[in-house]
Short mmCIF file of C-alpha atoms and ligand atoms in Angstrom, two decimals:
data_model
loop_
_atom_site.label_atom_id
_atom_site.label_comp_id
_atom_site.label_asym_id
_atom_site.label_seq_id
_atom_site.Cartn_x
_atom_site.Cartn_y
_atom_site.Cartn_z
CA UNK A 1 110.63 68.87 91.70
CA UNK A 2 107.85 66.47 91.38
CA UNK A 3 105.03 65.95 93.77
CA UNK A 4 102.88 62.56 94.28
CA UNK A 5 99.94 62.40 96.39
CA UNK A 6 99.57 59.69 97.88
CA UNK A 7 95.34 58.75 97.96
CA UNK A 8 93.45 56.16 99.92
CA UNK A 9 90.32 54.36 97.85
CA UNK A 10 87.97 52.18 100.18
CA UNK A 11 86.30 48.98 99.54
CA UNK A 12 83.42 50.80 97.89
CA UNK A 13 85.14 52.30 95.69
CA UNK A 14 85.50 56.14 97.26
CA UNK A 15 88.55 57.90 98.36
CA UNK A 16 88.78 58.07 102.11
CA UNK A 17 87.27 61.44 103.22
CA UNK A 18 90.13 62.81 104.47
CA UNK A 19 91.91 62.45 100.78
CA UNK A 20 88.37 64.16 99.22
CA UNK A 21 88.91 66.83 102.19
CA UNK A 22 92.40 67.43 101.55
CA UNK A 23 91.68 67.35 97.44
CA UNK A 24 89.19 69.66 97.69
CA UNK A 25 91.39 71.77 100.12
CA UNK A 26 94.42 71.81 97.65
CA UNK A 27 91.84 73.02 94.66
CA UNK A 28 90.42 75.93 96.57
CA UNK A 29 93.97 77.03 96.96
CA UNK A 30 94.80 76.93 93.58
CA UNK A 31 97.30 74.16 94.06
CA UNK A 32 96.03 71.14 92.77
CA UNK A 33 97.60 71.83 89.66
CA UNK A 34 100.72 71.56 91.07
CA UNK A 35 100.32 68.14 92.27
CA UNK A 36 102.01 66.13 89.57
CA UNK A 37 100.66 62.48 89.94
CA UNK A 38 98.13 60.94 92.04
CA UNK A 39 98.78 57.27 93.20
CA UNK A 40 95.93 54.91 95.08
CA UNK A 41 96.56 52.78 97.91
CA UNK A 42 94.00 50.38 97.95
CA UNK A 43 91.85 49.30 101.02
CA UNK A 44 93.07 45.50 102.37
CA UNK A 45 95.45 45.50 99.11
CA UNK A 46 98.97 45.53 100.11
CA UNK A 47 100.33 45.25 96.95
CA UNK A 48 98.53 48.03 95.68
CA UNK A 49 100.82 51.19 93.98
CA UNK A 50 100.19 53.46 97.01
CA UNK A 51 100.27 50.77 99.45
CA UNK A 52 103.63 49.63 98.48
CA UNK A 53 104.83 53.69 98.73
CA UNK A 54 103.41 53.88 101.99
CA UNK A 55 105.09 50.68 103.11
CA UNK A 56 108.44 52.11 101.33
CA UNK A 57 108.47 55.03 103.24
CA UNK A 58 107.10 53.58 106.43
CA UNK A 59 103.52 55.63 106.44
CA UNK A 60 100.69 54.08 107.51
CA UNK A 61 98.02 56.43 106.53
CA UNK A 62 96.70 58.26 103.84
CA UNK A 63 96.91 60.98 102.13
CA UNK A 64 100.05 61.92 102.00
CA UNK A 65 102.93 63.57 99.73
CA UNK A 66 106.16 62.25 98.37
CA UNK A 67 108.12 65.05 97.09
CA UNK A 68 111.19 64.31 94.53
CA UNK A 69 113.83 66.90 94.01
CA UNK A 70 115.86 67.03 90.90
CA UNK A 71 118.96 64.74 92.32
CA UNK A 72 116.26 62.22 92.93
CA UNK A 73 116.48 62.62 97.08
CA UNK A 74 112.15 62.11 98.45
CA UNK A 75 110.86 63.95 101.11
CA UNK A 76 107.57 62.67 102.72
CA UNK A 77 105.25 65.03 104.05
CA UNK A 78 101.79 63.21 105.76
CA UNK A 79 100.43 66.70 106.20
CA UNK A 80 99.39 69.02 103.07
CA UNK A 81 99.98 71.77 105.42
CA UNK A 82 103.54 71.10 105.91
CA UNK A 83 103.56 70.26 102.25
CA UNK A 84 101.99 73.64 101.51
CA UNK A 85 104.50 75.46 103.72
CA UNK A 86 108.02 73.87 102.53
CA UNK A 87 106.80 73.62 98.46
CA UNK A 88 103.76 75.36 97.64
CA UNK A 89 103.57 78.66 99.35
CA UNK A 90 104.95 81.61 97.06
CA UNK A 91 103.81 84.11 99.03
CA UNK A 92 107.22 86.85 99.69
CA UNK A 93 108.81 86.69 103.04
CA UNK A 94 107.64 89.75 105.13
CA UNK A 95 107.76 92.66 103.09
CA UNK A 96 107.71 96.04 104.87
CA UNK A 97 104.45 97.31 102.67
CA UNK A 98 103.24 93.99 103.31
CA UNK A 99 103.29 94.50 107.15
CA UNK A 100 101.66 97.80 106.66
CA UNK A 101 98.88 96.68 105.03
CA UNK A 102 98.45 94.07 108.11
CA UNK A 103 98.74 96.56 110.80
CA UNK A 104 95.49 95.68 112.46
CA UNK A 105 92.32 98.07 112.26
CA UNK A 106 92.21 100.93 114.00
CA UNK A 107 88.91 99.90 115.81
CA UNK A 108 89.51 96.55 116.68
CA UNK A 109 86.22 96.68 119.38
CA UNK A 110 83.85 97.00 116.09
CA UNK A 111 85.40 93.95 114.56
CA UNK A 112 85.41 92.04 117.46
CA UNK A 113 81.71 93.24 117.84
CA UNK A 114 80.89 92.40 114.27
CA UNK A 115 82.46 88.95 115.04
CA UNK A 116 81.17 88.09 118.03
CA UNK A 117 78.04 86.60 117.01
CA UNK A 118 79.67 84.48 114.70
CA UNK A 119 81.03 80.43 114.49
CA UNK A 120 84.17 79.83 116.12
CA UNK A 121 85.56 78.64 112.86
CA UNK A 122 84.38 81.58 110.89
CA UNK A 123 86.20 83.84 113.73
CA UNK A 124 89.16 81.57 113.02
CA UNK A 125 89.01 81.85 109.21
CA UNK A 126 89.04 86.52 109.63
CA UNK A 127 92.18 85.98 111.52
CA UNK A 128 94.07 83.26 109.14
CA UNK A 129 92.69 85.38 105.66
CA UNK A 130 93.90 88.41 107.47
CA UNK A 131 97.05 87.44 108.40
CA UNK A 132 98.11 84.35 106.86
CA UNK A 133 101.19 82.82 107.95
CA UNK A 134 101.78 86.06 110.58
CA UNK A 135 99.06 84.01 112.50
CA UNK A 136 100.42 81.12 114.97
CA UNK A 137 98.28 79.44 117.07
CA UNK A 138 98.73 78.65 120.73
CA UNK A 139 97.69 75.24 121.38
CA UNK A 140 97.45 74.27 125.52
CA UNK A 141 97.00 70.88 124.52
CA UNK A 142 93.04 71.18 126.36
CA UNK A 143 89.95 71.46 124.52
CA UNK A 144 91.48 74.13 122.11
CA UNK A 145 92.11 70.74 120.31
CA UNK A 146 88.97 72.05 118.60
CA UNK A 147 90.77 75.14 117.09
CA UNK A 148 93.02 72.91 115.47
CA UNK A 149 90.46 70.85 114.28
CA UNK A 150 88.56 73.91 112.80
CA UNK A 151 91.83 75.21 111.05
CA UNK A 152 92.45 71.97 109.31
CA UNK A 153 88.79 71.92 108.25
CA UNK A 154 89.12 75.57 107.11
CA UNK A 155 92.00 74.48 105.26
CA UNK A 156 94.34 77.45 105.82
CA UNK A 157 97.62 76.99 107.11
CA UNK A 158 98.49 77.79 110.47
CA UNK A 159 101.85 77.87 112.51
CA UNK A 160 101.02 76.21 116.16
CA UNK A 161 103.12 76.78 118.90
CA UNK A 162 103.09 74.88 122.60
CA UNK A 163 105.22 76.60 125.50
CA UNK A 164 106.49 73.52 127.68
CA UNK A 165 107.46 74.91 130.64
CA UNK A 166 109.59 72.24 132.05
CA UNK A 167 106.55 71.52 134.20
CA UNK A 168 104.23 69.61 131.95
CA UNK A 169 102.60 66.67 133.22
CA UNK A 170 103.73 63.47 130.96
CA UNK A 171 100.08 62.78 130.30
CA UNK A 172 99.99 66.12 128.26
CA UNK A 173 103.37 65.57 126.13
CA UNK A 174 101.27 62.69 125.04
CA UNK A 175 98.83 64.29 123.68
CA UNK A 176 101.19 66.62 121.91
CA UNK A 177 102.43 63.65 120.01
CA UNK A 178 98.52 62.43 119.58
CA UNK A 179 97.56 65.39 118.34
CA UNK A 180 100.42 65.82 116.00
CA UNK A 181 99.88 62.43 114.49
CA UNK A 182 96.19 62.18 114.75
CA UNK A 183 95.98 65.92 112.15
CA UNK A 184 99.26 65.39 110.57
CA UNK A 185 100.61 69.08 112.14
CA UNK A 186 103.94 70.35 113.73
CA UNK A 187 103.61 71.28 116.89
CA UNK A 188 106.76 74.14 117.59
CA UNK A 189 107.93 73.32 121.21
CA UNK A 190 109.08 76.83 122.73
CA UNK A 191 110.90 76.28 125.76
CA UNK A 192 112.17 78.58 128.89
CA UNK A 193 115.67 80.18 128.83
CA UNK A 194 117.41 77.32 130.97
CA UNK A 195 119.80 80.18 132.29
CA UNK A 196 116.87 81.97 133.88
CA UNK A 197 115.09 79.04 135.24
CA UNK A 198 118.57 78.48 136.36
CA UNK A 199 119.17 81.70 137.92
CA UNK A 200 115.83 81.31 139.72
CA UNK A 201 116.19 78.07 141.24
CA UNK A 202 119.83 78.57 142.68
CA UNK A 203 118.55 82.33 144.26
CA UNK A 204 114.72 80.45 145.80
CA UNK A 205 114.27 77.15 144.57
CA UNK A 206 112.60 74.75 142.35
CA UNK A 207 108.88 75.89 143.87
CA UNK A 208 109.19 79.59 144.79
CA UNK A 209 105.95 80.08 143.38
CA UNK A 210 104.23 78.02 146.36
CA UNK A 211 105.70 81.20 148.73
CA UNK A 212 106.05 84.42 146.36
CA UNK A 213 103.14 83.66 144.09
CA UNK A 214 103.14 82.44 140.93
CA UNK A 215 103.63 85.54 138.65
CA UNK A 216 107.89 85.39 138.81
CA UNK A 217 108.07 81.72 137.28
CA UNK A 218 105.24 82.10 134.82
CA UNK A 219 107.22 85.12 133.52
CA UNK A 220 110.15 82.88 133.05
CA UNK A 221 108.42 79.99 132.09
CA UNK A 222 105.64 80.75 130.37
CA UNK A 223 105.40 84.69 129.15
CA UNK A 224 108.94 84.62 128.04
CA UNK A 225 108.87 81.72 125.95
CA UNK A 226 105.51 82.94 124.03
CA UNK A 227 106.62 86.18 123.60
CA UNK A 228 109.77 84.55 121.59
CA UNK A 229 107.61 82.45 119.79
CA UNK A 230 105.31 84.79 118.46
CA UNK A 231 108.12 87.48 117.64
CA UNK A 232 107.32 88.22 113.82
CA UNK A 233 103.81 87.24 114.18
CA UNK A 234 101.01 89.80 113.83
CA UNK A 235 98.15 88.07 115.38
CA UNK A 236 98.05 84.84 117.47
CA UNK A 237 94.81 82.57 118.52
CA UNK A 238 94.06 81.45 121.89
CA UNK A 239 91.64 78.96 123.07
CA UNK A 240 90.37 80.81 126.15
CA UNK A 241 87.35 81.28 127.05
CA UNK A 242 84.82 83.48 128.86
CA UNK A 243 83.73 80.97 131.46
CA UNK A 244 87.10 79.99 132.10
CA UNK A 245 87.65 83.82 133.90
CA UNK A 246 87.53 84.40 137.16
CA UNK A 247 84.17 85.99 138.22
CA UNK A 248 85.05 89.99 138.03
CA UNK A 249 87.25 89.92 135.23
CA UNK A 250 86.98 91.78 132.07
CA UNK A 251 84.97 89.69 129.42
CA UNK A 252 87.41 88.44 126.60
CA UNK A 253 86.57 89.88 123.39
CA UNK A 254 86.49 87.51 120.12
CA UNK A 255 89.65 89.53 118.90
CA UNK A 256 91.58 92.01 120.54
CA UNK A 257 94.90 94.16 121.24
CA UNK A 258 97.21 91.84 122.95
CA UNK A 259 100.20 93.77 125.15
CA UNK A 260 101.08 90.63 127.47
CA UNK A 261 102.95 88.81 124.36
CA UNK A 262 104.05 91.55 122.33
CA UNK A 263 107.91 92.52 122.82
CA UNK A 264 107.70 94.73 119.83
CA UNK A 265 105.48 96.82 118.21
CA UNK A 266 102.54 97.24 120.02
CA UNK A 267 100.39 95.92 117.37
CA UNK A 268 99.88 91.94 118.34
CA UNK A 269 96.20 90.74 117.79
CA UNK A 270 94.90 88.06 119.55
CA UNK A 271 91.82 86.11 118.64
CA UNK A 272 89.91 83.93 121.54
CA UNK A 273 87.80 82.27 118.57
CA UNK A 274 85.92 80.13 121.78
CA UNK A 275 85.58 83.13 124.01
CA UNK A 276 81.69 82.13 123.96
CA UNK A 277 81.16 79.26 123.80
CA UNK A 278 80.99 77.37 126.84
CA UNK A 279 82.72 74.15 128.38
CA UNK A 280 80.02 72.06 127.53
CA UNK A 281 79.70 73.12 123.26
CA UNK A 282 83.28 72.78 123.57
CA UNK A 283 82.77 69.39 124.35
CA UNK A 284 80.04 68.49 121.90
CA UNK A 285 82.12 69.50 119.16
CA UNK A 286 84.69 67.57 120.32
CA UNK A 287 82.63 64.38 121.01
CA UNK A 288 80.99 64.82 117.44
CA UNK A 289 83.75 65.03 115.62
CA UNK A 290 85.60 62.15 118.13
CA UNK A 291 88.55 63.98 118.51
CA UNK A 292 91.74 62.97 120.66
CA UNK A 293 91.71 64.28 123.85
CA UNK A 294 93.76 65.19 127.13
CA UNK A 295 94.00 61.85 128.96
CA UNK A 296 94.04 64.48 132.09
CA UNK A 297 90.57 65.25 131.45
CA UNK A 298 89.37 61.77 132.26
CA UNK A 299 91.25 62.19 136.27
CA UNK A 300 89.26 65.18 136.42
CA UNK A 301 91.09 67.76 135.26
CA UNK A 302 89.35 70.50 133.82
CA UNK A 303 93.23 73.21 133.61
CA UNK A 304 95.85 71.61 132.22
CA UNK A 305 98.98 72.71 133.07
CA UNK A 306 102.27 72.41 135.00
CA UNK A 307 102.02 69.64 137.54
CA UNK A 308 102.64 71.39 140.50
CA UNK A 309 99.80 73.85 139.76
CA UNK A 310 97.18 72.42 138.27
CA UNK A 311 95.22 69.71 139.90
CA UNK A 312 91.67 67.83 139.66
CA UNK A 313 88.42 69.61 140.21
CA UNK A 314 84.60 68.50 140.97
CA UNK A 315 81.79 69.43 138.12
CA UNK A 316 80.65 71.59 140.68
CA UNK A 317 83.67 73.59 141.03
CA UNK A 318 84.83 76.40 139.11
CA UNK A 319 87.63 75.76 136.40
CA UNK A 320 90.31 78.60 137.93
CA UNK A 321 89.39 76.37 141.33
CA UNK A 322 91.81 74.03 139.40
CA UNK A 323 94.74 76.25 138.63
CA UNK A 324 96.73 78.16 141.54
CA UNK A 325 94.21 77.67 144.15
CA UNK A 326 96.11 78.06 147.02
CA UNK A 327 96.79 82.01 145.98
CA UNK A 328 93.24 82.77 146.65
CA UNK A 329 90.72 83.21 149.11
CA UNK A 330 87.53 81.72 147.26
CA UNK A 331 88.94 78.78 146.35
CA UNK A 332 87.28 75.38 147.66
CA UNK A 333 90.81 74.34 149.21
CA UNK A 334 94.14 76.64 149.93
CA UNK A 335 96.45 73.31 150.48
CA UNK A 336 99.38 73.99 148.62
CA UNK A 337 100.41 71.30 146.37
CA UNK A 338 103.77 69.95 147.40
CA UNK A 339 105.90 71.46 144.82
CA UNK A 340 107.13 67.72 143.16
CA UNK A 341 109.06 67.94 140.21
CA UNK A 342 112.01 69.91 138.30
FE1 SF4 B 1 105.71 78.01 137.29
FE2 SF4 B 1 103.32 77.12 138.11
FE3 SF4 B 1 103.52 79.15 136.36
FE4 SF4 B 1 104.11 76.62 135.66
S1 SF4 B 1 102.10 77.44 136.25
S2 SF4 B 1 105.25 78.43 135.12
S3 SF4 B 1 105.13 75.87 137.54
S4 SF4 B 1 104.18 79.13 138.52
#
């Protein structure tokens, strides 16, 4: 096997950031070495070594990997995560000592107390060191485009998961694409059993939930699916956070024992890395670092969602006011939506 990286240098003369940031990534690893040649695609040169690779294999960006097995076939890879994941990662397939060793602490309320003062990213960074690639991440395709940010910063490998429900608005399977092409990441699609969904719809309907409350299709929809996905995993991250709750519910702790998702063992962790920081740091980090976002978010939605329950909301209104309003009594407005859709 041989790898090539593929590096961008700019007009002055420096590698594009993201290269350096990847480099530097692939050296704390211990990996670099196993990079076997490093070609340069020159800004505004065309004819440049890397440019012409990139042009050969129809990438338009840089860094990335061409990987050459030993009947000569190439496999491109534009994130070193993926890369990592396929080639470089020698850690042993779940090992039964191994998932002793992970079993999470007995006291999880003192790390989640030691933790909770800390950075997001550094909350982000106990869970992937702790549990490697048993950690997936749940992305909602909202502002937790900040976790995945902070992973790829961090540098650690992450699996990342969306449940599509059947009842996405198109706006957000957009920005699953934009997001996968903007940090170079897979995105695992977990869908609903269609034979449930199936079974429900024939016995009450396509929008039961508008009369018997939305617990029955979420189940279907949305529990069922993540508890599939994260079957194997020891820990998953969510992007929740604190003032997203409805006022009376228990605070969300940084990391925690998680029994909703866990068809197994009883030992799922689940970190809420964002659990305090508000809408509005959310936002700055987001704006600093001019990441992609939700078009959704510019029509005023704060939830994002399935279409039939999740609709626009004033600044002055309270997120949840967004998300099945009609089920309760403090919400703004109980007009139920009208149930469009599959
Ligand atoms: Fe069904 Fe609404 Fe739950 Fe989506 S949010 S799974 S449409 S009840």
């Amino acid at each position: 096997m041989h790898i090539t990286m593929i590096k961008k240098r700019l007009l002055n003369g420096d590698p594009c950031p993201k290269c350096a940031q990847t480099e530097e990534m692939l050296r704390r690893r211990d990996l670099w070495q196993r990079i076997d040649e490093v070609i340069w695609a020159i800004e505004g040169e065309s004819d440049s070594p890397g440019a012409v690779m990139g042009s050969r294999h129809g990438v338009d960006r840089a860094p990335f990997f061409v990987v050459r097995d030993d009947s000569g076939h190439e496999t491109v890879f534009v994130s070193a995560l993926q890369l990592i994941r396929a080639h470089l990662s020698d850690a042993p397939a779940a090992d039964p000592s191994e998932a002793k060793s992970l079993e999470p602490p007995e006291d999880l309320s003192a790390v989640a107390e030691d933790l909770s003062q800390r950075d997001p990213s550094e909350i982000l960074r106990w869970g992937l060191d702790r549990y490697g690639d048993r950690c997936a991440l749940r992305f909602d395709a909202g502002l937790d485009v900040v976790l995945i940010d902070m992973a790829t910063r961090l540098g650690l490998a992450v699996s990342i998961f969306a449940i599509d429900t059947g009842r996405l608005r198109p706006e957000t399977h957009r920005f699953l694409d934009t997001v996968r092409d903007h940090f170079g990441v897979v995105i695992e699609l977990h869908l609903p059993d269609a034979a449930a969904v199936g079974d429900l719809v024939r016995r009450k309907g396509t929008n039961s939930f508008l009369r018997d409350g939305h617990a029955e299709c979420c189940a279907l929809r949305r529990v069922a699916p993540q508890q599939r996905a994260l079957a194997g995993f020891l820990a998953w991250v969510s992007g929740e956070r604190n003032d997203q709750r409805l006022v009376g519910s228990a605070p969300l702790a940084v990391v925690s024992r998680d029994a909703e998702f866990d068809s197994e063992k009883g030992s799922l962790v689940r970190l809420n890395p964002l659990a305090n920081w508000t809408r509005e740091r959310t936002w700055d980090y987001i704006r600093d670092r001019q990441l992609p976002v939700n078009e959704l978010h510019a029509e005023g939605f704060v939830a994002i969602g399935c279409q039939p329950c999740t609709r626009a909301t004033r600044d002055d209104q309270p997120e949840r006011d967004g998300l099945w309003w009609w089920e309760r009594s403090d919400s703004s407005s109980q007009t139920k939506p009208a149930g469009d859709g599959i």
